[in-house]
CSV table of C-alpha atoms in Angstrom, one decimal:
chain,number,residue,atom,x,y,z
A,1,UNK,CA,102.3,97.4,122.9
A,2,UNK,CA,101.3,94.4,120.8
A,3,UNK,CA,97.8,94.2,119.3
A,4,UNK,CA,95.4,91.8,121.0
A,5,UNK,CA,93.5,89.3,118.9
A,6,UNK,CA,90.0,90.4,118.0
A,7,UNK,CA,87.8,91.9,115.3
A,8,UNK,CA,88.8,95.3,114.1
A,9,UNK,CA,88.0,98.0,111.7
A,10,UNK,CA,91.4,98.9,110.1
A,11,UNK,CA,91.5,102.6,109.1
A,12,UNK,CA,94.4,104.4,107.3
A,13,UNK,CA,95.7,107.3,109.4
A,14,UNK,CA,96.3,109.6,106.4
A,15,UNK,CA,92.7,109.9,105.3
A,16,UNK,CA,90.7,107.6,107.7
A,17,UNK,CA,89.6,105.4,104.9
A,18,UNK,CA,88.7,101.9,106.1
A,19,UNK,CA,90.1,98.7,104.6
A,20,UNK,CA,87.4,96.7,102.8
A,21,UNK,CA,87.1,93.3,101.3
A,22,UNK,CA,84.4,92.6,98.7
A,23,UNK,CA,82.5,89.4,99.4
A,24,UNK,CA,81.9,88.3,95.8
A,25,UNK,CA,85.6,88.5,94.7
A,26,UNK,CA,88.0,85.7,93.9
A,27,UNK,CA,91.4,84.8,95.2
A,28,UNK,CA,93.9,87.5,94.3
A,29,UNK,CA,91.6,90.5,94.4
A,30,UNK,CA,93.5,93.6,95.8
A,31,UNK,CA,92.1,95.1,99.0
A,32,UNK,CA,90.7,98.6,98.8
A,33,UNK,CA,89.8,101.3,101.3
A,34,UNK,CA,86.5,103.2,101.5
A,35,UNK,CA,85.2,106.3,103.2
A,36,UNK,CA,83.2,104.9,106.2
A,37,UNK,CA,82.8,101.5,107.8
A,38,UNK,CA,80.4,98.6,107.4
A,39,UNK,CA,80.4,94.8,108.0
A,40,UNK,CA,82.8,94.4,105.0
A,41,UNK,CA,85.4,96.5,106.8
A,42,UNK,CA,85.7,94.2,109.9
A,43,UNK,CA,88.7,91.9,110.1
A,44,UNK,CA,89.7,89.1,112.4
A,45,UNK,CA,93.3,89.5,113.7
A,46,UNK,CA,94.6,86.3,115.1
A,47,UNK,CA,98.1,85.6,116.6
A,48,UNK,CA,99.8,82.7,114.9
A,49,UNK,CA,102.0,81.9,117.9
A,50,UNK,CA,102.5,83.4,121.4
A,51,UNK,CA,105.0,86.2,121.3
A,52,UNK,CA,105.8,85.9,117.6
A,53,UNK,CA,104.4,89.2,116.5
A,54,UNK,CA,102.9,87.3,113.6
A,55,UNK,CA,99.2,87.4,112.8
A,56,UNK,CA,96.7,86.3,110.2
A,57,UNK,CA,94.2,88.9,109.1
A,58,UNK,CA,90.9,87.7,107.6
A,59,UNK,CA,87.5,89.0,106.8
A,60,UNK,CA,85.0,88.7,109.7
A,61,UNK,CA,82.2,88.2,107.2
A,62,UNK,CA,83.7,86.3,104.2
A,63,UNK,CA,85.9,83.3,103.9
A,64,UNK,CA,88.9,85.1,102.6
A,65,UNK,CA,92.1,86.1,104.4
A,66,UNK,CA,94.5,88.9,103.5
A,67,UNK,CA,97.6,87.7,101.7
A,68,UNK,CA,100.5,89.0,99.6
A,69,UNK,CA,102.9,87.6,97.0
A,70,UNK,CA,106.1,88.2,98.9
A,71,UNK,CA,108.2,86.8,96.1
A,72,UNK,CA,106.7,89.1,93.4
A,73,UNK,CA,106.0,92.5,95.0
A,74,UNK,CA,107.1,94.2,91.8
A,75,UNK,CA,104.5,92.4,89.8
A,76,UNK,CA,101.7,92.3,92.5
A,77,UNK,CA,102.4,95.1,95.0
A,78,UNK,CA,99.0,94.8,96.9
A,79,UNK,CA,97.6,92.9,99.8
A,80,UNK,CA,94.8,90.7,98.3
A,81,UNK,CA,92.1,88.1,99.1
A,82,UNK,CA,93.3,84.6,99.5
A,83,UNK,CA,91.9,81.3,101.0
A,84,UNK,CA,95.4,80.5,102.3
A,85,UNK,CA,96.8,81.6,105.6
A,86,UNK,CA,99.3,84.4,105.4
A,87,UNK,CA,101.4,85.8,108.2
A,88,UNK,CA,101.8,89.6,108.8
A,89,UNK,CA,103.8,91.4,111.4
A,90,UNK,CA,101.9,94.2,113.2
A,91,UNK,CA,104.2,96.7,115.0
A,92,UNK,CA,103.0,99.5,117.3
A,93,UNK,CA,103.2,103.1,116.0
A,94,UNK,CA,101.3,104.8,118.8
A,95,UNK,CA,98.0,104.3,120.8
A,96,UNK,CA,95.8,102.1,118.6
A,97,UNK,CA,98.2,102.8,115.7
A,98,UNK,CA,100.1,100.1,113.9
A,99,UNK,CA,102.2,99.4,110.8
A,100,UNK,CA,101.5,96.2,109.0
A,101,UNK,CA,104.2,94.5,107.0
A,102,UNK,CA,105.5,91.1,105.6
A,103,UNK,CA,107.6,89.5,108.3
A,104,UNK,CA,111.4,90.1,107.9
A,105,UNK,CA,110.8,92.4,104.9
A,106,UNK,CA,110.7,96.1,104.4
A,107,UNK,CA,107.3,95.7,102.8
A,108,UNK,CA,104.6,97.8,104.5
A,109,UNK,CA,100.9,98.5,103.8
A,110,UNK,CA,100.6,102.0,102.3
A,111,UNK,CA,97.5,103.8,101.0
A,112,UNK,CA,98.3,106.3,98.2
A,113,UNK,CA,96.3,109.5,97.8
A,114,UNK,CA,93.1,108.9,96.0
A,115,UNK,CA,89.4,108.6,96.0
A,116,UNK,CA,87.4,106.1,98.0
A,117,UNK,CA,88.1,102.5,96.8
A,118,UNK,CA,91.8,103.2,96.3
A,119,UNK,CA,93.9,99.9,96.4
A,120,UNK,CA,96.3,99.4,99.3
A,121,UNK,CA,100.0,99.1,98.1
A,122,UNK,CA,102.9,97.2,99.7
A,123,UNK,CA,106.0,99.5,99.7
A,124,UNK,CA,109.2,100.2,101.5
A,125,UNK,CA,108.7,102.1,104.7
A,126,UNK,CA,109.4,105.9,104.3
A,127,UNK,CA,107.9,107.1,107.6
A,128,UNK,CA,104.7,108.5,105.8
A,129,UNK,CA,101.4,108.9,107.7
A,130,UNK,CA,99.7,106.7,105.0
A,131,UNK,CA,101.8,103.7,106.3
A,132,UNK,CA,100.1,103.9,109.7
A,133,UNK,CA,96.8,102.2,110.4
A,134,UNK,CA,94.3,102.7,113.3
A,135,UNK,CA,93.0,99.4,114.6
A,136,UNK,CA,89.6,100.1,116.0
A,137,UNK,CA,88.5,97.2,118.2
A,138,UNK,CA,85.0,95.9,117.5
A,139,UNK,CA,84.8,92.6,119.5
A,140,UNK,CA,86.8,89.6,120.6
A,141,UNK,CA,87.1,86.8,118.1
């Protein structure tokens, strides 16, 4: 089942850390995950076209979107803050569970083991629980 557009908390299934964007950061700041949720962990998910399975993901509180450098994943393997629009594919992985990746690439969000405020990586899919994200609906956007 495709995800419906709206505002979500995005939590990693491996450790339940919530994706967070700092409000005082600049373009290119890697996204991190924290233990718990707050207003900085809420993200707008918007479909870019009907039936495309392509979405933009942006902070509900700040002006930044979530982007990636799809041409340089070896040098910058993290989703990061950007003022530009960036398309992501979000594929179902179970009830309220999804895998997020760069369209037409084997480049998935992955949260490595670590403490709160660990950066999210973009890596090839290997079927690990840390590649799966729970999208907890907050409200319509």
